[in-house]
Coordinates of C-alpha atoms in Angstrom, one line a residue:
M1 CA -148.4 62.5 28.1
S2 CA -150.7 65.3 26.9
K3 CA -154.0 64.6 25.2
Q4 CA -152.5 65.7 21.8
Q5 CA -149.6 63.2 22.3
R6 CA -151.7 60.1 23.1
E7 CA -151.5 57.2 20.9
P8 CA -154.7 56.7 18.9
G9 CA -156.9 53.9 20.2
P10 CA -157.9 50.9 18.1
E11 CA -160.6 51.1 15.5
V12 CA -163.8 49.9 17.1
K13 CA -166.8 49.4 14.8
E14 CA -170.3 48.5 16.0
M15 CA -172.2 46.1 13.8
P16 CA -175.8 46.8 15.0
E17 CA -177.3 44.6 12.3
H18 CA -175.6 41.6 13.9
H19 CA -175.3 42.8 17.5
L20 CA -171.6 42.7 17.8
A21 CA -168.6 45.0 17.7
Q22 CA -165.3 44.6 15.7
V23 CA -162.1 45.7 17.4
K24 CA -159.0 45.9 15.3
I25 CA -155.9 45.1 17.3
T26 CA -152.6 46.1 15.7
L27 CA -150.1 43.4 14.5
D28 CA -146.4 44.0 13.7
N29 CA -146.5 41.9 10.5
P30 CA -147.9 42.2 7.0
L31 CA -151.4 41.2 8.3
R32 CA -151.5 44.6 10.0
W33 CA -154.3 43.8 12.4
V34 CA -156.4 41.0 13.9
N35 CA -160.1 41.3 14.2
S36 CA -161.5 40.7 17.7
Y37 CA -165.2 40.6 18.2
V38 CA -167.3 41.6 21.2
L39 CA -170.8 40.3 21.9
R40 CA -173.0 41.3 24.8
G41 CA -175.7 39.2 26.4
D42 CA -177.4 38.3 29.7
E43 CA -174.5 35.8 30.2
G44 CA -172.1 38.7 30.1
V45 CA -169.6 40.0 27.6
T46 CA -167.8 37.6 25.3
I47 CA -164.5 38.5 23.6
I48 CA -163.5 36.4 20.6
D49 CA -159.8 36.2 19.6
P50 CA -158.3 39.1 21.7
G51 CA -155.0 39.2 19.9
P52 CA -151.3 38.8 20.9
R53 CA -150.1 40.1 24.2
T54 CA -147.9 43.2 23.7
E55 CA -147.7 46.5 25.6
G56 CA -149.4 48.1 22.6
S57 CA -152.3 45.6 22.4
E58 CA -152.9 46.0 26.2
R59 CA -153.2 49.7 25.7
E60 CA -155.5 49.3 22.7
W61 CA -157.8 47.0 24.7
E62 CA -158.0 49.4 27.6
A63 CA -159.0 52.1 25.2
A64 CA -161.5 49.8 23.4
L65 CA -163.2 48.7 26.6
T66 CA -163.6 52.3 27.7
Q67 CA -165.1 53.2 24.3
L68 CA -167.5 50.3 24.5
G69 CA -168.4 51.0 28.2
I70 CA -167.2 47.6 29.4
T71 CA -165.3 46.9 32.6
P72 CA -163.2 43.8 33.1
G73 CA -165.8 42.5 35.5
D74 CA -168.3 42.5 32.7
I75 CA -166.3 39.9 30.7
A76 CA -167.7 36.4 31.2
S77 CA -166.0 34.5 28.3
I78 CA -162.9 34.7 26.1
V79 CA -163.5 32.5 23.1
L80 CA -160.7 31.4 20.8
T81 CA -161.0 30.2 17.2
H82 CA -157.5 28.7 17.3
H83 CA -154.1 28.7 19.0
H84 CA -152.0 31.1 17.0
P85 CA -150.6 33.9 19.1
D86 CA -152.3 36.7 17.2
H87 CA -155.6 35.2 18.3
Y88 CA -154.8 33.3 21.5
G89 CA -152.1 35.5 23.1
L90 CA -154.1 37.8 25.4
A91 CA -156.5 35.1 26.6
G92 CA -154.6 34.5 29.9
W93 CA -154.2 38.3 30.5
F94 CA -158.0 38.8 30.0
Q95 CA -158.7 35.9 32.3
A96 CA -156.5 37.2 35.0
R97 CA -158.2 40.6 34.8
S98 CA -161.8 39.5 34.5
G99 CA -162.1 36.0 36.0
G100 CA -163.8 35.0 32.8
R101 CA -163.6 31.5 31.3
V102 CA -161.5 30.8 28.3
W103 CA -163.0 28.5 25.7
M104 CA -161.4 26.7 22.7
S105 CA -161.5 23.2 21.2
R106 CA -159.6 20.4 22.9
R107 CA -157.6 19.9 19.7
A108 CA -156.6 23.6 19.5
H109 CA -155.4 23.5 23.1
Q110 CA -153.3 20.4 22.4
E111 CA -151.7 22.4 19.5
A112 CA -151.1 25.4 21.8
M113 CA -149.3 23.2 24.2
L114 CA -147.2 21.6 21.3
M115 CA -146.2 25.2 20.4
W116 CA -146.1 27.2 23.6
G117 CA -146.5 24.7 26.5
P118 CA -144.0 24.1 29.2
N119 CA -142.8 20.9 27.6
S120 CA -142.7 22.2 24.0
A121 CA -139.7 21.0 21.9
M122 CA -140.7 23.1 18.9
E123 CA -137.6 25.3 19.1
T124 CA -135.4 22.3 18.3
A125 CA -138.0 20.1 16.4
L126 CA -138.8 22.7 13.7
P127 CA -135.1 23.4 12.8
S128 CA -134.5 19.7 12.7
L129 CA -137.4 19.2 10.2
F130 CA -136.3 22.1 8.1
R131 CA -132.7 20.8 8.0
L132 CA -133.9 17.4 6.7
H133 CA -135.7 19.3 3.9
G134 CA -132.7 21.3 2.7
M135 CA -132.8 24.6 4.6
P136 CA -129.3 26.1 4.8
E137 CA -127.7 26.5 8.2
Y138 CA -127.5 30.3 8.2
R139 CA -131.3 30.4 8.0
L140 CA -131.8 27.6 10.5
A141 CA -129.8 29.6 13.0
E142 CA -132.5 32.3 13.0
L143 CA -135.3 30.0 14.0
P144 CA -134.8 29.3 17.8
A145 CA -134.8 33.0 18.8
H146 CA -137.7 33.7 16.4
L147 CA -139.8 30.9 17.9
K148 CA -138.8 31.9 21.5
G149 CA -140.0 35.4 20.8
F150 CA -143.6 34.3 20.8
N151 CA -143.5 33.2 24.4
A152 CA -144.2 36.7 25.8
Q153 CA -147.2 37.1 23.4
V154 CA -148.9 34.0 24.9
T155 CA -148.0 34.6 28.6
P156 CA -149.7 33.9 31.0
Q157 CA -151.3 30.8 29.6
P158 CA -155.0 30.6 30.3
D159 CA -156.9 27.9 32.2
V160 CA -159.0 26.5 29.4
S161 CA -162.5 25.1 29.1
F162 CA -163.3 23.0 26.0
L163 CA -165.9 23.6 23.4
E164 CA -167.3 20.7 21.3
A165 CA -168.0 21.0 17.6
G166 CA -171.6 20.6 16.9
R167 CA -172.8 21.4 20.4
P168 CA -174.5 24.9 20.5
F169 CA -172.7 27.6 22.5
H170 CA -174.4 30.8 23.7
M171 CA -172.8 34.2 23.1
G172 CA -174.6 37.5 23.0
D173 CA -177.9 35.9 23.8
R174 CA -177.6 33.9 20.6
R175 CA -177.1 30.2 19.8
W176 CA -173.9 29.6 17.8
L177 CA -172.9 26.3 16.3
P178 CA -169.1 25.6 16.6
I179 CA -167.7 24.0 13.4
E180 CA -164.3 22.5 13.7
T181 CA -161.9 22.4 10.7
A182 CA -158.1 22.0 10.4
G183 CA -155.3 22.8 8.0
H184 CA -154.6 26.4 8.9
A185 CA -154.7 25.4 12.6
P186 CA -155.7 22.0 14.1
G187 CA -159.0 22.3 16.0
H188 CA -159.9 25.6 14.5
L189 CA -163.5 26.6 15.4
S190 CA -165.8 28.8 13.4
F191 CA -169.1 29.9 14.9
Y192 CA -172.3 29.8 12.9
D193 CA -175.5 31.7 13.7
A194 CA -178.0 30.0 11.3
D195 CA -180.9 32.3 12.1
R196 CA -179.0 35.3 10.8
G197 CA -176.6 33.6 8.3
V198 CA -173.6 34.9 10.2
L199 CA -170.3 33.1 10.5
L200 CA -167.4 34.1 12.8
C201 CA -164.8 32.3 10.7
G202 CA -161.5 33.2 12.3
D203 CA -158.8 32.3 9.8
A204 CA -160.6 29.4 8.2
V205 CA -161.7 31.6 5.3
L206 CA -160.2 35.1 4.7
P207 CA -161.5 37.5 2.1
Q208 CA -158.3 38.6 0.4
I209 CA -155.5 36.3 1.8
S210 CA -155.0 32.6 1.3
P211 CA -154.7 31.3 4.9
N212 CA -151.4 29.7 5.6
V213 CA -151.5 25.8 5.7
S214 CA -148.6 24.4 7.6
L215 CA -147.0 21.0 8.1
L216 CA -145.3 21.0 11.5
P217 CA -143.5 18.3 13.5
G218 CA -145.8 16.5 15.9
S219 CA -148.9 17.9 14.3
D220 CA -151.3 16.7 11.6
E221 CA -149.6 14.7 8.8
A222 CA -151.9 15.8 6.0
P223 CA -152.8 19.5 6.8
L224 CA -153.7 20.5 3.2
A225 CA -156.2 17.6 2.8
L226 CA -157.8 18.5 6.1
Y227 CA -158.0 22.2 5.1
L228 CA -159.6 21.4 1.7
A229 CA -162.1 19.1 3.4
G230 CA -162.9 21.8 5.9
L231 CA -163.5 24.4 3.2
R232 CA -166.0 22.0 1.5
R233 CA -167.9 21.6 4.8
L234 CA -168.0 25.3 5.4
R235 CA -169.3 25.9 1.8
E236 CA -172.4 24.0 2.7
L237 CA -173.5 26.7 5.2
D238 CA -175.9 29.4 4.2
V239 CA -173.5 32.3 5.1
R240 CA -174.7 35.8 4.2
T241 CA -172.0 37.7 6.2
A242 CA -168.7 36.3 7.3
Y243 CA -166.6 37.9 10.0
P244 CA -163.0 36.9 9.5
G245 CA -159.9 37.1 11.7
H246 CA -158.1 39.5 9.3
R247 CA -159.3 42.1 6.8
N248 CA -163.0 43.1 6.7
P249 CA -166.4 41.3 6.9
F250 CA -167.5 39.9 3.5
T251 CA -170.5 38.5 1.8
H252 CA -169.1 36.5 -1.1
F253 CA -168.5 33.4 1.1
R254 CA -169.0 30.5 -1.3
E255 CA -167.2 32.3 -4.1
R256 CA -164.3 32.9 -1.8
I257 CA -164.1 29.2 -0.9
D258 CA -164.3 28.2 -4.5
A259 CA -161.3 30.5 -5.2
L260 CA -159.3 29.1 -2.3
L261 CA -160.0 25.5 -3.5
E262 CA -158.9 26.4 -7.0
H263 CA -155.8 28.2 -5.7
H264 CA -154.5 25.1 -3.9
E265 CA -155.2 22.8 -6.8
E266 CA -153.3 25.2 -9.0
R267 CA -150.4 25.3 -6.6
L268 CA -150.2 21.6 -6.4
A269 CA -150.1 21.4 -10.2
H270 CA -147.4 24.1 -10.2
I271 CA -145.2 22.2 -7.7
A272 CA -145.7 19.0 -9.6
G273 CA -144.5 20.8 -12.7
L274 CA -141.4 22.1 -10.8
L275 CA -140.5 18.6 -9.8
R276 CA -141.0 17.3 -13.3
E277 CA -138.8 20.0 -14.8
A278 CA -136.0 19.7 -12.2
G279 CA -136.1 15.9 -11.7
Q280 CA -135.8 16.3 -7.9
L281 CA -136.0 19.1 -5.4
T282 CA -135.8 19.6 -1.7
A283 CA -138.7 21.2 0.1
Y284 CA -136.5 24.3 0.6
E285 CA -135.9 24.5 -3.1
V286 CA -139.6 24.3 -3.7
C287 CA -140.2 27.0 -1.1
T288 CA -137.8 29.4 -2.7
A289 CA -139.2 28.7 -6.2
L290 CA -142.6 29.6 -4.9
F291 CA -141.9 32.5 -2.6
G292 CA -138.4 33.7 -3.4
D293 CA -135.2 33.6 -1.3
S294 CA -135.3 37.0 0.4
L295 CA -138.0 36.4 3.0
G296 CA -137.5 37.4 6.6
I297 CA -137.5 34.5 9.1
H298 CA -141.2 35.0 10.1
Q299 CA -142.5 34.8 6.6
L300 CA -139.9 32.1 5.7
R301 CA -141.2 29.8 8.4
F302 CA -144.7 30.1 7.1
A303 CA -143.5 29.6 3.5
M304 CA -141.5 26.5 4.3
C305 CA -144.3 24.9 6.3
E306 CA -146.7 25.7 3.4
A307 CA -144.4 24.1 0.8
L308 CA -144.1 21.0 3.0
A309 CA -147.9 20.8 3.3
H310 CA -148.3 20.9 -0.4
L311 CA -145.6 18.3 -1.0
A312 CA -147.1 16.0 1.6
E313 CA -150.4 16.3 -0.2
L314 CA -148.8 15.5 -3.6
A315 CA -147.3 12.4 -1.9
R316 CA -150.6 11.5 -0.3
R317 CA -152.2 11.6 -3.8
H318 CA -149.4 9.5 -5.2
N319 CA -148.3 12.4 -7.5
A320 CA -144.9 12.7 -5.9
R321 CA -142.6 10.7 -3.7
M322 CA -140.1 11.5 -1.0
A323 CA -136.6 9.9 -1.0
E324 CA -133.4 10.2 1.0
G325 CA -130.5 11.8 -0.9
T326 CA -126.8 12.2 -0.2
G327 CA -126.0 13.1 3.4
G328 CA -129.5 12.1 4.6
A329 CA -131.3 15.1 3.2
L330 CA -134.8 14.5 1.8
Y331 CA -136.0 15.4 -1.7
F332 CA -139.1 15.0 -3.8
T333 CA -139.6 13.6 -7.3
V334 CA -142.8 13.1 -9.4
S335 CA -144.2 9.6 -9.1
D336 CA -143.6 7.3 -12.1

């Protein structure tokens, strides 16, 4: 391939004021890219959230490392905020190339095994859950192949070392405090540099997007309650610049958290109104009322899990109740 025909490399942006680099790795979904971050220190190079494993992302990383003047042998650590493929996927690939250690929370690793491990039953468990909650068979039929499609993005699985929330961790010659939250992803870690007011927040707080909050079989039973509690903990930090997993760094951290808290309360109230008006609805009916009925399977999976998370929260607050209908399907009504 000639020089003129080469694919463009990823966008690499040095952030000298915070001694890190942002590398945008392309995604084939509406998020468009995931932010990976590179820190250099006496302990070696640390890569945070390298992205999904695809042929394109491998090429982008090879170009990014060349641009940054980094060889695989320079990489000492691959740090993961959470287990989703667009953050976790290349960890094993980087480990195999560099010999670096892969770090994440123990809870996040449990979730990675629930989703992508050798004994995962998610390809059958998730369709079974959705069937109970009213999803039609023609949509359910799309799920197994969709879920199986992520396997290549997380292969090979890394050998993982565990980070503990609240125990300082050194990256880039700096002391970072891991802060564990949940909701978007169990065991999600953000990393806080109190001296500079910098937070590497993964997907816990995003500047323009409301992070997906999902209820999944075998996982946390009250993900929205956990997510809201995590937001309130993060709001207590003195964050002057937040580096998120998607979109661009931002400074309006507390204002953004306040907006997310308000958004979820408004959605809960809206769903309660839908239930009150209809008398009873399945989770799938709530999902389509919120997000429409023309989503592709990738977005539908997130939408359905989000609807279930909000319905579970309404039930936890005793504002709704779940009952079994004709044929064993489950539906929700407002509480008396």
